Coordinates of C-alpha atoms in Angstrom, one line a residue:
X8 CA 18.4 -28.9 -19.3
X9 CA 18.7 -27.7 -15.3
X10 CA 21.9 -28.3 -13.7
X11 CA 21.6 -30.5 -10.6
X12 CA 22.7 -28.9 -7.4
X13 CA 26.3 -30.0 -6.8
X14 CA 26.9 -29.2 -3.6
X15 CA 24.8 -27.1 -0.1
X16 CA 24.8 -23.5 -0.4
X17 CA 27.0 -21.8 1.9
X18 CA 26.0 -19.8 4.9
X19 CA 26.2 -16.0 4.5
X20 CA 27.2 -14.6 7.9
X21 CA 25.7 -10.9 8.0
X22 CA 22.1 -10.5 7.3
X23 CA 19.2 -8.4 5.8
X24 CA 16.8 -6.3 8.3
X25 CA 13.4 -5.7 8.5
X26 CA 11.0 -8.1 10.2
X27 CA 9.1 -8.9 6.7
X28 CA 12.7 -9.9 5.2
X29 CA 13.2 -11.5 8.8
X30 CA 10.0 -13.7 7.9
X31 CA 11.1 -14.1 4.3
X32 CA 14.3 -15.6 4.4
X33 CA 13.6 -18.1 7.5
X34 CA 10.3 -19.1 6.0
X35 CA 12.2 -20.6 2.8
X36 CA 13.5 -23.8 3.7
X37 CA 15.5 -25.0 0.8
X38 CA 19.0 -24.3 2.0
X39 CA 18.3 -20.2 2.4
X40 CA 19.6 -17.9 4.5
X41 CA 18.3 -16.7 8.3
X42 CA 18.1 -13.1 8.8
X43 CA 18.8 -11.8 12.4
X44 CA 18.3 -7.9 13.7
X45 CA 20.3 -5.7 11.4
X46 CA 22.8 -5.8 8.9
X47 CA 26.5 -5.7 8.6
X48 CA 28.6 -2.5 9.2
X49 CA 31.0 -1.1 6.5
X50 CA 34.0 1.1 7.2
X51 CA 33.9 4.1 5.1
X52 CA 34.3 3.9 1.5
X53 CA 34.9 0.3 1.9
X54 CA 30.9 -0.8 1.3
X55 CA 32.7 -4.3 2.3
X56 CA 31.7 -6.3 5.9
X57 CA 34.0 -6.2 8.6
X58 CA 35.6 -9.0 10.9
X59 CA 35.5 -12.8 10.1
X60 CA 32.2 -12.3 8.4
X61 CA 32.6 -13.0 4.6
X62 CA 30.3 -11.4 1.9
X63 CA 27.5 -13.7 0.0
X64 CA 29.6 -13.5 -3.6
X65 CA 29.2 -15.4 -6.4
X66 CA 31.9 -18.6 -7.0
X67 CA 34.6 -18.2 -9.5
X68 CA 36.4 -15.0 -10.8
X69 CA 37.2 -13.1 -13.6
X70 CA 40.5 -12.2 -12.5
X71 CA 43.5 -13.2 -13.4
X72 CA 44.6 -17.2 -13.4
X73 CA 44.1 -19.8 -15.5
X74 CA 40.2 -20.3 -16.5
X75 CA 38.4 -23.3 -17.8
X76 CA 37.9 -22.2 -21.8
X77 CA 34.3 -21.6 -22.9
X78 CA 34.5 -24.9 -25.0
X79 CA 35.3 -27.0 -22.1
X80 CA 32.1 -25.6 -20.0
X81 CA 29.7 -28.4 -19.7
X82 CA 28.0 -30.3 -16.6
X83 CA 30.2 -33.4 -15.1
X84 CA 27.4 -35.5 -15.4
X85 CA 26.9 -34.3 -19.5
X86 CA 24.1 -32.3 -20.8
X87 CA 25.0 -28.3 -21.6
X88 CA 24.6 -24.8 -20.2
X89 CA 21.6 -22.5 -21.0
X90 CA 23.1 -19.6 -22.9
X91 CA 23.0 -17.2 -20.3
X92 CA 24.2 -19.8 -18.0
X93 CA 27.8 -20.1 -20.6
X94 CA 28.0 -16.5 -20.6
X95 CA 28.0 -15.8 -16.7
X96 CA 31.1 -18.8 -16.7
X97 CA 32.8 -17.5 -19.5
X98 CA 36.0 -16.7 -18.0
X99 CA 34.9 -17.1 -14.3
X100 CA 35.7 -20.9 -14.0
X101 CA 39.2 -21.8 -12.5
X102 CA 41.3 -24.8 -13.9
X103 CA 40.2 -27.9 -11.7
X104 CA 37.1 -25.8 -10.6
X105 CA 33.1 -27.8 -10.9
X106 CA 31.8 -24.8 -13.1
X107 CA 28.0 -26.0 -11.4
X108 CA 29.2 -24.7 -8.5
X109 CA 30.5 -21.9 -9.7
X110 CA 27.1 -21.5 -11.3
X111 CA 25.2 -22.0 -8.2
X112 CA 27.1 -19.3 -6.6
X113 CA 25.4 -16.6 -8.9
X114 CA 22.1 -18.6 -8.5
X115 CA 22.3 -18.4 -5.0
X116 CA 22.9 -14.3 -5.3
X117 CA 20.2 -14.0 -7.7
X118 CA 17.7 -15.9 -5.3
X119 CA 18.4 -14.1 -2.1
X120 CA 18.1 -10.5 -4.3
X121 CA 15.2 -11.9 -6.0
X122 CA 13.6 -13.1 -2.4
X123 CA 14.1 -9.8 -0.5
X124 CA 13.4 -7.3 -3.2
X125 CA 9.9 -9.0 -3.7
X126 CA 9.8 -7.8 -0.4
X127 CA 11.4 -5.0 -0.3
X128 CA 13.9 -3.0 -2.7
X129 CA 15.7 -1.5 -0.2
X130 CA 16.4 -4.1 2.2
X131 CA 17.9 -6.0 -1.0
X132 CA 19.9 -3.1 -1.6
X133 CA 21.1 -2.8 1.6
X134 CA 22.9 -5.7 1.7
X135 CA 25.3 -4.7 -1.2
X136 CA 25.7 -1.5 0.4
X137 CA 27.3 -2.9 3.6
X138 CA 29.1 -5.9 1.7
X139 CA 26.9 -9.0 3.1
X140 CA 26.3 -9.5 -0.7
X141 CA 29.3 -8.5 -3.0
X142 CA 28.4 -5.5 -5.3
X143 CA 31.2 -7.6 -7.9
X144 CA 29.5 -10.7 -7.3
X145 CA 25.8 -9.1 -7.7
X146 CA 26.9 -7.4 -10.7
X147 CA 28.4 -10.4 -12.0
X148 CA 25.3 -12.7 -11.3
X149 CA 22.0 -9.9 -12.5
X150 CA 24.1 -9.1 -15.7
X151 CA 23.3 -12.7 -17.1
X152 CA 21.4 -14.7 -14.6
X153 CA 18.7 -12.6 -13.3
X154 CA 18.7 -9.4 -15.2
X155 CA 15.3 -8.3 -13.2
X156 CA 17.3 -7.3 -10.2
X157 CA 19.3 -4.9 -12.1
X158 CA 17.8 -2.1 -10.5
X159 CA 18.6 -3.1 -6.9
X160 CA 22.4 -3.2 -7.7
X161 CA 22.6 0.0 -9.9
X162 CA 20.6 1.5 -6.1
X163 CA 23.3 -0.4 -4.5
X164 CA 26.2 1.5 -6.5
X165 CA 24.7 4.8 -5.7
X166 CA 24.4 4.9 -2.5
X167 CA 26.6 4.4 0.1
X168 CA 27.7 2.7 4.1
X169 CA 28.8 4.0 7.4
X170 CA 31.8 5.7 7.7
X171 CA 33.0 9.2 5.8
X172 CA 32.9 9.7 2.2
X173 CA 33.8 12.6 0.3
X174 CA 31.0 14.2 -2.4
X175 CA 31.5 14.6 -6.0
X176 CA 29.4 15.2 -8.9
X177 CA 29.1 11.4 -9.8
X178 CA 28.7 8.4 -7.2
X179 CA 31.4 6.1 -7.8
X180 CA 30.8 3.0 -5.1
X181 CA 32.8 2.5 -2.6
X182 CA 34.6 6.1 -3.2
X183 CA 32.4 8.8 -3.1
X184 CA 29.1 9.9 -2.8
X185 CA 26.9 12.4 -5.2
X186 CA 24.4 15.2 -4.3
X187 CA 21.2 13.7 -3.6
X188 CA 18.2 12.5 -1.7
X189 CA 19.2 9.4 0.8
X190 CA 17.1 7.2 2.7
X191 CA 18.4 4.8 5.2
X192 CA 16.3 1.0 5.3
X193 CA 17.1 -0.4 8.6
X194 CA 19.1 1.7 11.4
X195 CA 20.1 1.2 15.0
X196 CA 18.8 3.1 17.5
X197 CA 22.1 5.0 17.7
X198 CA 21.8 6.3 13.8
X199 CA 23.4 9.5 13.4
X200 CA 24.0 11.7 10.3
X201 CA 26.0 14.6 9.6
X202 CA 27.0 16.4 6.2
X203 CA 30.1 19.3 6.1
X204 CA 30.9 22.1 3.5
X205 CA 34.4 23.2 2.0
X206 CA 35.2 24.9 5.4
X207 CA 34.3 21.8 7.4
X208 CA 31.3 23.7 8.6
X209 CA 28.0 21.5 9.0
X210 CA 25.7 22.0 6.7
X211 CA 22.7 19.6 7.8
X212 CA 23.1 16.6 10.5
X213 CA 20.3 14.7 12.6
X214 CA 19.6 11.5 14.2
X215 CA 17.3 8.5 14.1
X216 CA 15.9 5.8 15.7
X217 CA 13.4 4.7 12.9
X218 CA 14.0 4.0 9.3
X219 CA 11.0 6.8 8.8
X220 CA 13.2 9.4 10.3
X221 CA 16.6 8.4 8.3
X222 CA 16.3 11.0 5.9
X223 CA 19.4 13.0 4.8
X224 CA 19.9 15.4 1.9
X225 CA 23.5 15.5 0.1
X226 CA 23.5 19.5 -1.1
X227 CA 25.6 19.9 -4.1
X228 CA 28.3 22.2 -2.3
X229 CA 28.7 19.3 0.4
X230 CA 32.2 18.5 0.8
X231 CA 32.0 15.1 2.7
X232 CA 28.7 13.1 4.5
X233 CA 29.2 10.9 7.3
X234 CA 27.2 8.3 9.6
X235 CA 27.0 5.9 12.2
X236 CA 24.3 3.2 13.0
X237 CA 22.9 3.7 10.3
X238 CA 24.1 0.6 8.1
X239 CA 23.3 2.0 4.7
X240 CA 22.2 4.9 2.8
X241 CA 20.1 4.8 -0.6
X242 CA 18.8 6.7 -3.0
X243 CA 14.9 6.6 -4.6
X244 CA 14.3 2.9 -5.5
X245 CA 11.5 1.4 -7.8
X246 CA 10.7 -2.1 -9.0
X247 CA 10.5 -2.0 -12.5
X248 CA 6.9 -3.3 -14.0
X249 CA 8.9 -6.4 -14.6
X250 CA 9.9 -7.2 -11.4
X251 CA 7.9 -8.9 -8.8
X252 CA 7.8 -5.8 -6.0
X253 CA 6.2 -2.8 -4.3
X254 CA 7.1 0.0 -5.9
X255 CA 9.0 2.3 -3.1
X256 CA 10.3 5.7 -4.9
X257 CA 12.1 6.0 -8.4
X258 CA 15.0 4.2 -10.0
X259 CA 18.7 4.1 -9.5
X260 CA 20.8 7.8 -9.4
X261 CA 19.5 9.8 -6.4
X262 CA 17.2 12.4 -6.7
X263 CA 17.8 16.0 -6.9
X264 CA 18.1 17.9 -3.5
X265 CA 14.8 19.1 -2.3
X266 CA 14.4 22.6 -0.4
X267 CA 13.6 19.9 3.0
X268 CA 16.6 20.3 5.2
X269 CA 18.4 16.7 5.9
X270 CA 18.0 15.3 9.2
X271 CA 14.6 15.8 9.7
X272 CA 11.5 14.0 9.1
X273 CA 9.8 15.1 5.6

């Protein structure tokens, strides 16, 4: 049976850009989120939000402390969990915690990805990339709740925020950044770009105004890629056939490195 709503959603404090996600989100009026110009900053390697802004993450952990045991996990008011329902709680309820709204904290993830990526990928994306949603508490949520969105968060753990992050042969979020193809969704109009070799030489740099003109290209002997105003970087993205979205480019890793030089407008 559906779990009744057990208490308001919480207010997430940065936001998602693009005018159509703009329209998206203030157009739903059941407790969703408002949208304003562009999306939270992240430091570099952080991919969390900065000042007293706190991330959209799902209720509950897995971490250490005692945890409601999966027996225990029913609804106050009686009734049970759906099975994928139990299997997000399992071992994310705290002693003393409502485990509905722990649920409704993945719920609430899994509508605001499902609601922007119908939209578009990116901008979804985005906002696990600069920490408005949690990439843990995204992770946590698609894995059971809303499997669908799996390929905005896999985007999200590929690509990469603001800041300076060293390159290595495989993208580890939050750490470092692989050779690829990188397309920024939403930038300010002070975007700028630039990617260094071994010897601290630059190897490819540029600056946008536009999300058409955020373009960079990671080679594979970059030693470390960095930006400002740009909010976040992302590799290819495509809605699988399954999900309910425009197709933009090609799923999770990034692309290979094309012969175009970063920083320009391909």
């Amino acid at each position: 049976m559906s779990v009744p709503p057990a208490r308001a959603r919480r207010a997430t404090a940065a936001v998602l850009a693009t005018a159509a996600a703009v329209a998206l989100l203030a157009a739903c009026g059941s407790g969703g989120h408002h949208a304003t110009a562009a999306p939270a900053t992240a430091s570099a390697g952080s991919g969390g939000a900065h000042g007293a802004d706190a991330p959209s993450e799902a209720a509950g952990s897995a971490a250490s402390g005692p945890k409601v045991p999966d027996s225990q996990l029913t609804p106050p008011g009686g009734g049970a969990f759906s099975a994928p329902e139990k299997k997000y709680l399992s071992g994310r309820v705290p002693k003393g915690e409502d485990p509905v709204a722990v649920l409704e904290g993945g719920q609430e993830v899994c509508d605001r990805l499902t609601r922007t990526s119908a939209i578009d990928p990116a901008v979804a994306a985005s906002a696990v990339v600069t920490g408005d949603i949690s990439l843990s508490g995204a992770t946590a949520a698609v894995r059971t709740l809303c499997p669908d969105q799996a390929y905005v968060v896999t985007a999200a753990a590929h690509g990469f925020g603001d800041g300076t992050h060293p390159v290595a042969a495989r993208a580890v979020a939050g750490t470092s950044v692989a050779p690829g193809r990188y397309r920024a969704p939403s930038v300010s109009p002070t975007c700028t770009w630039r990617v260094t070799g071994a010897d601290g030489t630059t190897l490819a740099s540029g600056a946008a105004a536009t999300p058409a003109k955020a373009v960079l290209t990671v080679a594979p002997g970059a030693r470390t890629v960095s930006s400002s105003g740009c909010y976040a970087w992302l590799p290819p993205i495509t809605a699988p056939a399954s999900a309910s979205a425009s197709p933009s480019t090609s799923p999770g890793a990034p692309s290979s490195p094309s012969a175009t030089p970063s920083g320009r407008t391909s």
